[in-house]
PDB file of C-alpha atoms and ligand atoms in Angstrom:
ATOM      1  CA  MET V   1       3.123   2.543 -19.280  1.00 48.00           C
ATOM      2  CA  ASP V   2       1.111  -0.670 -19.933  1.00 52.00           C
ATOM      3  CA  ARG V   3       2.565  -2.751 -22.750  1.00 57.00           C
ATOM      4  CA  PRO V   4       0.187  -4.300 -25.349  1.00 59.00           C
ATOM      5  CA  CYS V   5      -0.664  -7.866 -24.450  1.00 60.00           C
ATOM      6  CA  HIS V   6      -0.665 -10.473 -27.218  1.00 63.00           C
ATOM      7  CA  PRO V   7      -2.033 -14.016 -26.864  1.00 63.00           C
ATOM      8  CA  ILE V   8       0.803 -16.532 -26.651  1.00 59.00           C
ATOM      9  CA  PRO V   9       0.367 -19.709 -28.769  1.00 59.00           C
ATOM     10  CA  ALA V  10       0.617 -22.945 -26.806  1.00 61.00           C
ATOM     11  CA  ASP V  11       3.752 -25.038 -27.388  1.00 65.00           C
ATOM     12  CA  GLU V  12       2.538 -28.647 -27.596  1.00 67.00           C
ATOM     13  CA  THR V  13       6.061 -30.032 -27.320  1.00 73.00           C
ATOM     14  CA  LEU V  14       6.758 -28.577 -23.890  1.00 76.00           C
ATOM     15  CA  PRO V  15       4.839 -30.306 -21.103  1.00 76.00           C
ATOM     16  CA  LEU V  16       3.775 -27.883 -18.366  1.00 78.00           C
ATOM     17  CA  ARG V  17       4.526 -28.678 -14.746  1.00 82.00           C
ATOM     18  CA  LEU V  18       1.491 -27.376 -12.922  1.00 87.00           C
ATOM     19  CA  ASP V  19       1.458 -29.521  -9.769  1.00 88.00           C
ATOM     20  CA  GLN V  20       3.222 -27.002  -7.576  1.00 89.00           C
ATOM     21  CA  ALA V  21       1.067 -24.128  -8.775  1.00 90.00           C
ATOM     22  CA  LEU V  22      -2.100 -26.121  -8.057  1.00 92.00           C
ATOM     23  CA  GLN V  23      -0.782 -27.199  -4.654  1.00 92.00           C
ATOM     24  CA  LEU V  24      -0.021 -23.587  -3.802  1.00 91.00           C
ATOM     25  CA  LEU V  25      -3.547 -22.515  -4.718  1.00 93.00           C
ATOM     26  CA  ALA V  26      -5.112 -25.400  -2.766  1.00 92.00           C
ATOM     27  CA  HIS V  27      -2.949 -24.568   0.249  1.00 91.00           C
ATOM     28  CA  SER V  28      -4.120 -20.957   0.097  1.00 89.00           C
ATOM     29  CA  GLY V  29      -7.778 -21.995  -0.060  1.00 90.00           C
ATOM     30  CA  VAL V  30      -8.206 -20.913  -3.697  1.00 90.00           C
ATOM     31  CA  PRO V  31     -10.449 -23.288  -5.699  1.00 90.00           C
ATOM     32  CA  GLU V  32      -8.994 -24.958  -8.802  1.00 89.00           C
ATOM     33  CA  PRO V  33      -9.932 -23.228 -12.087  1.00 92.00           C
ATOM     34  CA  HIS V  34     -13.131 -24.420 -13.798  1.00 91.00           C
ATOM     35  CA  GLY V  35     -13.255 -26.094 -17.173  1.00 91.00           C
ATOM     36  CA  GLU V  36     -11.000 -28.470 -19.029  1.00 90.00           C
ATOM     37  CA  ARG V  37      -7.550 -28.798 -17.478  1.00 87.00           C
ATOM     38  CA  GLY V  38      -4.924 -27.310 -19.779  1.00 84.00           C
ATOM     39  CA  SER V  39      -7.393 -25.373 -21.967  1.00 88.00           C
ATOM     40  CA  THR V  40      -6.604 -21.714 -22.598  1.00 90.00           C
ATOM     41  CA  ALA V  41      -9.521 -20.567 -20.425  1.00 92.00           C
ATOM     42  CA  TRP V  42      -8.370 -22.867 -17.611  1.00 92.00           C
ATOM     43  CA  MET V  43      -4.749 -21.659 -17.907  1.00 91.00           C
ATOM     44  CA  GLN V  44      -5.859 -18.027 -17.849  1.00 93.00           C
ATOM     45  CA  GLN V  45      -7.791 -18.613 -14.612  1.00 94.00           C
ATOM     46  CA  LEU V  46      -4.743 -20.328 -13.138  1.00 93.00           C
ATOM     47  CA  ILE V  47      -2.496 -17.412 -14.065  1.00 93.00           C
ATOM     48  CA  ASP V  48      -5.016 -14.887 -12.698  1.00 93.00           C
ATOM     49  CA  ALA V  49      -5.221 -16.802  -9.423  1.00 94.00           C
ATOM     50  CA  LEU V  50      -1.414 -16.913  -9.106  1.00 94.00           C
ATOM     51  CA  VAL V  51      -1.140 -13.187  -9.881  1.00 93.00           C
ATOM     52  CA  GLU V  52      -3.769 -12.458  -7.232  1.00 92.00           C
ATOM     53  CA  LEU V  53      -1.934 -14.660  -4.729  1.00 92.00           C
ATOM     54  CA  SER V  54       1.420 -13.001  -5.394  1.00 94.00           C
ATOM     55  CA  SER V  55      -0.160  -9.568  -4.820  1.00 96.00           C
ATOM     56  CA  ARG V  56      -1.625 -10.379  -1.394  1.00 96.00           C
ATOM     57  CA  ASP V  57      -0.115 -10.310   2.056  1.00 97.00           C
ATOM     58  CA  ALA V  58      -0.656 -13.768   3.560  1.00 94.00           C
ATOM     59  CA  LEU V  59      -1.390 -12.590   7.121  1.00 97.00           C
ATOM     60  CA  THR V  60      -3.926  -9.852   6.401  1.00 97.00           C
ATOM     61  CA  GLY V  61      -5.167 -10.430   2.853  1.00 96.00           C
ATOM     62  CA  LEU V  62      -4.269  -6.824   2.024  1.00 98.00           C
ATOM     63  CA  SER V  63      -2.140  -5.915  -0.984  1.00 98.00           C
ATOM     64  CA  ASN V  64       1.510  -6.666  -0.332  1.00 98.00           C
ATOM     65  CA  ARG V  65       4.526  -4.434  -0.907  1.00 97.00           C
ATOM     66  CA  ARG V  66       4.960  -5.642  -4.496  1.00 96.00           C
ATOM     67  CA  ALA V  67       1.375  -4.774  -5.429  1.00 97.00           C
ATOM     68  CA  PHE V  68       1.719  -1.480  -3.596  1.00 97.00           C
ATOM     69  CA  GLN V  69       4.804  -0.531  -5.629  1.00 96.00           C
ATOM     70  CA  LEU V  70       2.973  -1.267  -8.886  1.00 96.00           C
ATOM     71  CA  ALA V  71      -0.080   0.735  -7.802  1.00 96.00           C
ATOM     72  CA  LEU V  72       2.170   3.593  -6.748  1.00 95.00           C
ATOM     73  CA  GLU V  73       3.813   3.768 -10.174  1.00 94.00           C
ATOM     74  CA  ARG V  74       0.411   3.731 -11.901  1.00 94.00           C
ATOM     75  CA  GLU V  75      -0.925   6.438  -9.601  1.00 95.00           C
ATOM     76  CA  ILE V  76       2.075   8.689 -10.166  1.00 93.00           C
ATOM     77  CA  ASP V  77       1.542   8.423 -13.928  1.00 91.00           C
ATOM     78  CA  ARG V  78      -2.153   9.167 -13.524  1.00 92.00           C
ATOM     79  CA  VAL V  79      -1.587  12.229 -11.317  1.00 91.00           C
ATOM     80  CA  ALA V  80       1.022  13.634 -13.688  1.00 88.00           C
ATOM     81  CA  ARG V  81      -1.403  13.260 -16.620  1.00 89.00           C
ATOM     82  CA  SER V  82      -4.697  14.268 -14.981  1.00 90.00           C
ATOM     83  CA  GLY V  83      -3.544  16.679 -12.281  1.00 89.00           C
ATOM     84  CA  GLU V  84      -5.955  15.079  -9.809  1.00 91.00           C
ATOM     85  CA  PRO V  85      -4.792  15.174  -6.209  1.00 92.00           C
ATOM     86  CA  ALA V  86      -3.736  11.842  -4.709  1.00 95.00           C
ATOM     87  CA  LEU V  87      -2.792  11.230  -1.109  1.00 97.00           C
ATOM     88  CA  MET V  88      -0.447   8.625   0.306  1.00 97.00           C
ATOM     89  CA  LEU V  89      -0.744   7.691   3.960  1.00 98.00           C
ATOM     90  CA  VAL V  90       1.716   5.528   5.854  1.00 98.00           C
ATOM     91  CA  ALA V  91       0.596   4.138   9.193  1.00 98.00           C
ATOM     92  CA  ASP V  92       2.599   2.275  11.811  1.00 98.00           C
ATOM     93  CA  ILE V  93       1.311   0.576  14.980  1.00 98.00           C
ATOM     94  CA  ASP V  94       2.737   2.319  18.033  1.00 98.00           C
ATOM     95  CA  HIS V  95       5.017   0.389  20.398  1.00 98.00           C
ATOM     96  CA  PHE V  96       4.102  -2.815  18.658  1.00 97.00           C
ATOM     97  CA  LYS V  97       7.148  -4.621  20.014  1.00 97.00           C
ATOM     98  CA  LEU V  98       5.553  -4.376  23.479  1.00 96.00           C
ATOM     99  CA  VAL V  99       2.460  -6.253  22.232  1.00 95.00           C
ATOM    100  CA  ASN V 100       4.661  -9.138  21.071  1.00 95.00           C
ATOM    101  CA  ASP V 101       6.794  -9.062  24.204  1.00 95.00           C
ATOM    102  CA  ARG V 102       3.881  -8.978  26.653  1.00 93.00           C
ATOM    103  CA  PHE V 103       1.223 -11.049  24.904  1.00 92.00           C
ATOM    104  CA  GLY V 104       3.141 -13.206  22.428  1.00 93.00           C
ATOM    105  CA  HIS V 105       3.653 -13.278  18.685  1.00 95.00           C
ATOM    106  CA  ALA V 106       0.226 -14.866  18.011  1.00 93.00           C
ATOM    107  CA  ALA V 107      -1.507 -11.963  19.777  1.00 94.00           C
ATOM    108  CA  GLY V 108       0.704  -9.587  17.784  1.00 96.00           C
ATOM    109  CA  ASP V 109      -0.483 -11.237  14.577  1.00 97.00           C
ATOM    110  CA  GLU V 110      -4.114 -10.828  15.688  1.00 96.00           C
ATOM    111  CA  VAL V 111      -3.512  -7.122  16.294  1.00 97.00           C
ATOM    112  CA  ILE V 112      -1.946  -6.700  12.835  1.00 98.00           C
ATOM    113  CA  ARG V 113      -4.928  -8.479  11.273  1.00 98.00           C
ATOM    114  CA  ALA V 114      -7.439  -6.382  13.215  1.00 98.00           C
ATOM    115  CA  VAL V 115      -5.721  -3.086  12.346  1.00 98.00           C
ATOM    116  CA  ALA V 116      -5.593  -4.171   8.692  1.00 98.00           C
ATOM    117  CA  GLY V 117      -9.352  -4.781   8.821  1.00 98.00           C
ATOM    118  CA  VAL V 118     -10.014  -1.322  10.244  1.00 97.00           C
ATOM    119  CA  LEU V 119      -7.856   0.343   7.584  1.00 97.00           C
ATOM    120  CA  ALA V 120      -9.565  -1.564   4.777  1.00 97.00           C
ATOM    121  CA  ASP V 121     -13.019  -0.665   6.152  1.00 96.00           C
ATOM    122  CA  SER V 122     -12.144   3.022   6.613  1.00 94.00           C
ATOM    123  CA  VAL V 123     -11.482   3.897   2.977  1.00 94.00           C
ATOM    124  CA  ARG V 124     -13.276   3.845  -0.376  1.00 94.00           C
ATOM    125  CA  PRO V 125     -13.166   0.778  -2.662  1.00 94.00           C
ATOM    126  CA  MET V 126     -10.968   2.746  -5.098  1.00 95.00           C
ATOM    127  CA  ASP V 127      -8.292   3.287  -2.415  1.00 97.00           C
ATOM    128  CA  LEU V 128      -5.500   0.750  -2.061  1.00 98.00           C
ATOM    129  CA  VAL V 129      -4.495  -0.466   1.395  1.00 98.00           C
ATOM    130  CA  ALA V 130      -1.271  -2.459   1.661  1.00 98.00           C
ATOM    131  CA  ARG V 131       0.816  -4.051   4.369  1.00 98.00           C
ATOM    132  CA  VAL V 132       4.290  -2.877   3.465  1.00 98.00           C
ATOM    133  CA  GLY V 133       6.236  -4.103   6.499  1.00 97.00           C
ATOM    134  CA  GLY V 134       5.770  -5.954   9.815  1.00 96.00           C
ATOM    135  CA  GLU V 135       3.410  -3.450  11.480  1.00 98.00           C
ATOM    136  CA  GLU V 136       3.504  -0.837   8.768  1.00 98.00           C
ATOM    137  CA  PHE V 137       0.763  -0.070   6.268  1.00 98.00           C
ATOM    138  CA  ALA V 138       0.406   2.267   3.314  1.00 98.00           C
ATOM    139  CA  ILE V 139      -2.733   3.623   1.693  1.00 98.00           C
ATOM    140  CA  ILE V 140      -3.025   5.270  -1.714  1.00 98.00           C
ATOM    141  CA  LEU V 141      -6.085   7.498  -2.032  1.00 97.00           C
ATOM    142  CA  PRO V 142      -6.570   8.571  -5.650  1.00 96.00           C
ATOM    143  CA  ASN V 143      -8.591  11.701  -6.332  1.00 94.00           C
ATOM    144  CA  CYS V 144      -8.520  12.858  -2.698  1.00 94.00           C
ATOM    145  CA  PRO V 145      -9.011  16.642  -2.409  1.00 91.00           C
ATOM    146  CA  HIS V 146      -6.433  18.434  -0.233  1.00 90.00           C
ATOM    147  CA  THR V 147      -9.133  19.591   2.154  1.00 89.00           C
ATOM    148  CA  PHE V 148     -10.198  15.972   2.894  1.00 92.00           C
ATOM    149  CA  GLY V 149      -6.732  14.581   3.574  1.00 94.00           C
ATOM    150  CA  GLN V 150      -6.541  15.419   7.264  1.00 95.00           C
ATOM    151  CA  THR V 151     -10.152  14.318   7.861  1.00 94.00           C
ATOM    152  CA  VAL V 152      -9.664  10.930   6.228  1.00 95.00           C
ATOM    153  CA  ALA V 153      -6.380  10.246   8.025  1.00 97.00           C
ATOM    154  CA  GLU V 154      -7.778  11.368  11.376  1.00 97.00           C
ATOM    155  CA  ARG V 155     -10.859   9.164  10.921  1.00 96.00           C
ATOM    156  CA  ILE V 156      -8.601   6.159  10.319  1.00 97.00           C
ATOM    157  CA  ARG V 157      -6.499   6.950  13.402  1.00 98.00           C
ATOM    158  CA  GLN V 158      -9.610   7.266  15.600  1.00 97.00           C
ATOM    159  CA  GLN V 159     -11.103   4.022  14.351  1.00 97.00           C
ATOM    160  CA  VAL V 160      -7.914   2.152  15.241  1.00 98.00           C
ATOM    161  CA  GLU V 161      -7.913   3.843  18.659  1.00 98.00           C
ATOM    162  CA  ARG V 162     -11.443   2.498  19.296  1.00 97.00           C
ATOM    163  CA  LEU V 163     -10.477  -1.017  18.249  1.00 97.00           C
ATOM    164  CA  ARG V 164     -10.419  -3.763  20.913  1.00 96.00           C
ATOM    165  CA  VAL V 165      -8.665  -6.992  19.947  1.00 96.00           C
ATOM    166  CA  PRO V 166      -9.669 -10.090  21.932  1.00 92.00           C
ATOM    167  CA  CYS V 167      -6.670 -12.129  23.061  1.00 85.00           C
ATOM    168  CA  ALA V 168      -6.006 -15.150  25.305  1.00 80.00           C
ATOM    169  CA  ASN V 169      -7.472 -15.237  28.866  1.00 77.00           C
ATOM    170  CA  GLY V 170     -10.372 -13.024  27.920  1.00 84.00           C
ATOM    171  CA  ARG V 171      -8.380  -9.812  27.748  1.00 87.00           C
ATOM    172  CA  GLU V 172      -8.717  -7.155  25.103  1.00 93.00           C
ATOM    173  CA  LEU V 173      -5.854  -5.221  23.579  1.00 95.00           C
ATOM    174  CA  ALA V 174      -6.026  -1.591  22.550  1.00 96.00           C
ATOM    175  CA  VAL V 175      -3.461  -0.090  20.186  1.00 97.00           C
ATOM    176  CA  SER V 176      -2.854   3.173  18.388  1.00 98.00           C
ATOM    177  CA  ILE V 177      -1.235   4.130  15.103  1.00 98.00           C
ATOM    178  CA  SER V 178       0.860   7.044  13.960  1.00 98.00           C
ATOM    179  CA  VAL V 179       0.081   8.286  10.475  1.00 98.00           C
ATOM    180  CA  GLY V 180       2.154  10.316   8.040  1.00 98.00           C
ATOM    181  CA  GLY V 181       0.961  11.560   4.681  1.00 98.00           C
ATOM    182  CA  ALA V 182       1.887  13.479   1.560  1.00 97.00           C
ATOM    183  CA  PHE V 183       0.066  14.433  -1.624  1.00 95.00           C
ATOM    184  CA  ALA V 184       1.590  13.550  -4.983  1.00 93.00           C
ATOM    185  CA  PRO V 185       2.780  16.748  -6.610  1.00 85.00           C
ATOM    186  CA  GLN V 186       0.155  17.556  -9.271  1.00 79.00           C
ATOM    187  CA  TRP V 187       1.316  17.979 -12.856  1.00 75.00           C
ATOM    188  CA  VAL V 188       4.858  17.217 -11.750  1.00 76.00           C
ATOM    189  CA  ARG V 189       6.610  13.961 -12.549  1.00 75.00           C
ATOM    190  CA  SER V 190       7.650  12.393  -9.293  1.00 83.00           C
ATOM    191  CA  THR V 191       8.985   8.949  -8.417  1.00 90.00           C
ATOM    192  CA  PRO V 192       7.485   6.306  -6.122  1.00 91.00           C
ATOM    193  CA  ALA V 193      10.547   6.572  -3.881  1.00 93.00           C
ATOM    194  CA  LEU V 194      10.279  10.346  -3.473  1.00 94.00           C
ATOM    195  CA  TRP V 195       6.556  10.269  -2.745  1.00 95.00           C
ATOM    196  CA  LEU V 196       6.969   7.484  -0.190  1.00 96.00           C
ATOM    197  CA  GLU V 197       9.924   9.248   1.390  1.00 96.00           C
ATOM    198  CA  ARG V 198       7.850  12.416   1.931  1.00 96.00           C
ATOM    199  CA  ALA V 199       5.034  10.470   3.585  1.00 97.00           C
ATOM    200  CA  ASP V 200       7.583   8.552   5.690  1.00 98.00           C
ATOM    201  CA  LEU V 201       9.154  11.804   6.892  1.00 98.00           C
ATOM    202  CA  GLN V 202       5.769  12.829   8.269  1.00 98.00           C
ATOM    203  CA  LEU V 203       5.359   9.426   9.922  1.00 98.00           C
ATOM    204  CA  TYR V 204       8.735   9.767  11.676  1.00 98.00           C
ATOM    205  CA  ALA V 205       7.716  13.256  12.814  1.00 98.00           C
ATOM    206  CA  ALA V 206       4.391  11.888  14.157  1.00 98.00           C
ATOM    207  CA  LYS V 207       6.292   9.209  16.111  1.00 98.00           C
ATOM    208  CA  ALA V 208       8.760  11.755  17.437  1.00 98.00           C
ATOM    209  CA  ALA V 209       5.935  14.090  18.474  1.00 98.00           C
ATOM    210  CA  GLY V 210       4.487  11.435  20.792  1.00 98.00           C
ATOM    211  CA  ARG V 211       2.685   8.873  18.505  1.00 98.00           C
ATOM    212  CA  ASN V 212      -1.071   8.257  18.080  1.00 98.00           C
ATOM    213  CA  ARG V 213      -1.356  11.253  15.766  1.00 98.00           C
ATOM    214  CA  VAL V 214      -1.601  12.282  12.121  1.00 98.00           C
ATOM    215  CA  LEU V 215       0.876  14.531  10.349  1.00 98.00           C
ATOM    216  CA  LEU V 216       0.393  15.462   6.723  1.00 97.00           C
ATOM    217  CA  GLU V 217       2.928  17.401   4.716  1.00 96.00           C
ATOM    218  CA  PRO V 218       1.644  20.959   4.234  1.00 92.00           C
ATOM    219  CA  THR V 219       0.166  21.399   0.762  1.00 82.00           C
ATOM    220  CA  ALA V 220       1.926  24.625  -0.145  1.00 58.00           C
ATOM    221  CA  ASP V 221       3.935  24.993  -3.357  1.00 45.00           C
ATOM    222  CA  SER V 222       6.999  24.208  -1.311  1.00 42.00           C
ATOM    223  CA  HIS V 223       6.003  20.523  -1.189  1.00 51.00           C
ATOM    224  CA  VAL V 224       7.541  20.003  -4.648  1.00 53.00           C
ATOM    225  CA  SER V 225      11.063  18.935  -3.854  1.00 60.00           C
ATOM    226  CA  HIS V 226      14.128  19.996  -5.781  1.00 63.00           C
ATOM    227  CA  GLU V 227      14.505  16.459  -7.110  1.00 66.00           C
ATOM    228  CA  GLU V 228      10.902  16.467  -8.402  1.00 60.00           C
ATOM    229  CA  LYS V 229      11.449  19.787 -10.153  1.00 54.00           C
ATOM    230  CA  ARG V 230      14.515  18.279 -11.800  1.00 61.00           C
ATOM    231  CA  LEU V 231      12.384  15.358 -13.065  1.00 61.00           C
ATOM    232  CA  LEU V 232       9.871  17.753 -14.603  1.00 50.00           C
ATOM    233  CA  PHE V 233      12.301  20.272 -16.035  1.00 51.00           C
ATOM    234  CA  ASP V 234      15.253  18.150 -16.945  1.00 54.00           C
ATOM    235  CA  SER V 235      17.195  21.218 -18.024  1.00 45.00           C
ATOM    236  CA  THR V 236      19.096  23.713 -15.921  1.00 43.00           C
ATOM    237  CA  SER V 237      17.762  26.689 -17.896  1.00 39.00           C
ATOM    238  CA  PHE V 238      14.153  25.970 -16.804  1.00 36.00           C
ATOM    239  CA  GLN V 239      15.000  25.353 -13.159  1.00 37.00           C
ATOM    240  CA  ASP V 240      16.039  28.959 -12.736  1.00 38.00           C
ATOM    241  CA  PHE V 241      12.442  30.093 -13.273  1.00 33.00           C
ATOM    242  CA  ILE V 242      10.901  27.858 -10.569  1.00 33.00           C
TER     243      ILE V 242
HETATM  244  N1  GTP F 301       3.523 -10.589  15.684  1.00 51.19           N
HETATM  245  C1  GTP F 301       4.235 -10.068  14.662  1.00 51.19           C
HETATM  246  N2  GTP F 301       5.243  -9.197  14.930  1.00 51.19           N
HETATM  247  C2  GTP F 301       5.921  -8.658  13.904  1.00 51.19           C
HETATM  248  C3  GTP F 301       5.642  -8.997  12.575  1.00 51.19           C
HETATM  249  N3  GTP F 301       6.503  -8.298  11.764  1.00 51.19           N
HETATM  250  C4  GTP F 301       7.286  -7.548  12.573  1.00 51.19           C
HETATM  251  N4  GTP F 301       6.941  -7.750  13.885  1.00 51.19           N
HETATM  252  C5  GTP F 301       7.530  -7.146  15.076  1.00 51.19           C
HETATM  253  O1  GTP F 301       7.150  -5.776  15.128  1.00 51.19           O
HETATM  254  C6  GTP F 301       8.045  -5.112  16.023  1.00 51.19           C
HETATM  255  C7  GTP F 301       8.307  -3.723  15.529  1.00 51.19           C
HETATM  256  O2  GTP F 301       8.980  -3.038  16.508  1.00 51.19           O
HETATM  257  P1  GTP F 301       9.705  -1.661  16.306  1.00 51.19           P
HETATM  258  O3  GTP F 301      10.073  -1.464  14.870  1.00 51.19           O
HETATM  259  O4  GTP F 301      10.807  -1.611  17.334  1.00 51.19           O
HETATM  260  O5  GTP F 301       8.658  -0.575  16.584  1.00 51.19           O
HETATM  261  P2  GTP F 301       7.547  -0.406  17.694  1.00 51.19           P
HETATM  262  O6  GTP F 301       7.746  -1.251  18.912  1.00 51.19           O
HETATM  263  O7  GTP F 301       6.235  -0.578  16.981  1.00 51.19           O
HETATM  264  O8  GTP F 301       7.726   1.097  18.143  1.00 51.19           O
HETATM  265  P3  GTP F 301       7.403   2.433  17.354  1.00 51.19           P
HETATM  266  O9  GTP F 301       7.202   2.097  15.906  1.00 51.19           O
HETATM  267  O10 GTP F 301       8.611   3.281  17.572  1.00 51.19           O
HETATM  268  O11 GTP F 301       6.179   2.998  17.992  1.00 51.19           O
HETATM  269  C8  GTP F 301       9.302  -5.976  16.121  1.00 51.19           C
HETATM  270  O12 GTP F 301       9.359  -6.537  17.416  1.00 51.19           O
HETATM  271  C9  GTP F 301       9.042  -7.102  15.088  1.00 51.19           C
HETATM  272  O13 GTP F 301       9.547  -8.339  15.499  1.00 51.19           O
HETATM  273  C10 GTP F 301       4.603  -9.945  12.315  1.00 51.19           C
HETATM  274  O14 GTP F 301       4.270 -10.297  11.181  1.00 51.19           O
HETATM  275  N5  GTP F 301       3.923 -10.437  13.391  1.00 51.19           N
END
């Protein structure tokens, strides 16, 4: 739950060391805040810029794992309160090690950047796309009806399949992704870890089934795990009725 935010009075006796923060922003291509240096408005812009920077993945500009975890917690709360369906997709580039081994790490980075671009362009502005590992991405799709899940995930997979990434000596690289997905259990309190684990299970299954495919957890009642039921009905007497 969001905590109330109170303005903090400035302490005139404590000089602020801002050089490193400003250097970090300059190094990341973020312009210095406008206005009078040290004023409250200036400080707020500085803080906002640092928060933004600490939420982004440096290679792709997508949300990073930290921002993803925060968004995941917020989404779980929202689903439990509103009952709206929300889908989590996890996508991993297939045989990515071969790209690095054959074409070099720089080409590998280009592929990661290009795939990130496709993922970001394939979803709605309200969806959150994050790079959560080396060649692994996660997408949270709030308010995504069950019937659209497969279509959305399949569209993303196909768009990556069509991608051609230019690399040294005029060649173009083609890659594929495997995608796993799971819906947040509606009206049931879940945890970020459990939701992610269910999507990951589908990703492993997609890899094991041959890669370059989408597998979503079936949306039957059975998708509410025992652990999630325990979180909702934290009493043994209720569990017997489920
Ligand atoms: N170029 C580049 N490579 C990375 C980065 N992060 C991780 N990697 C590499 O990504 C590769 C991931 O390989 P694996 O986990 O073996 O998986 P894979 O080859 O994609 O095979 P499957 O996932 O089983 O299809 C490793 O070689 C890592 O070194 C990065 O930021 N840039």
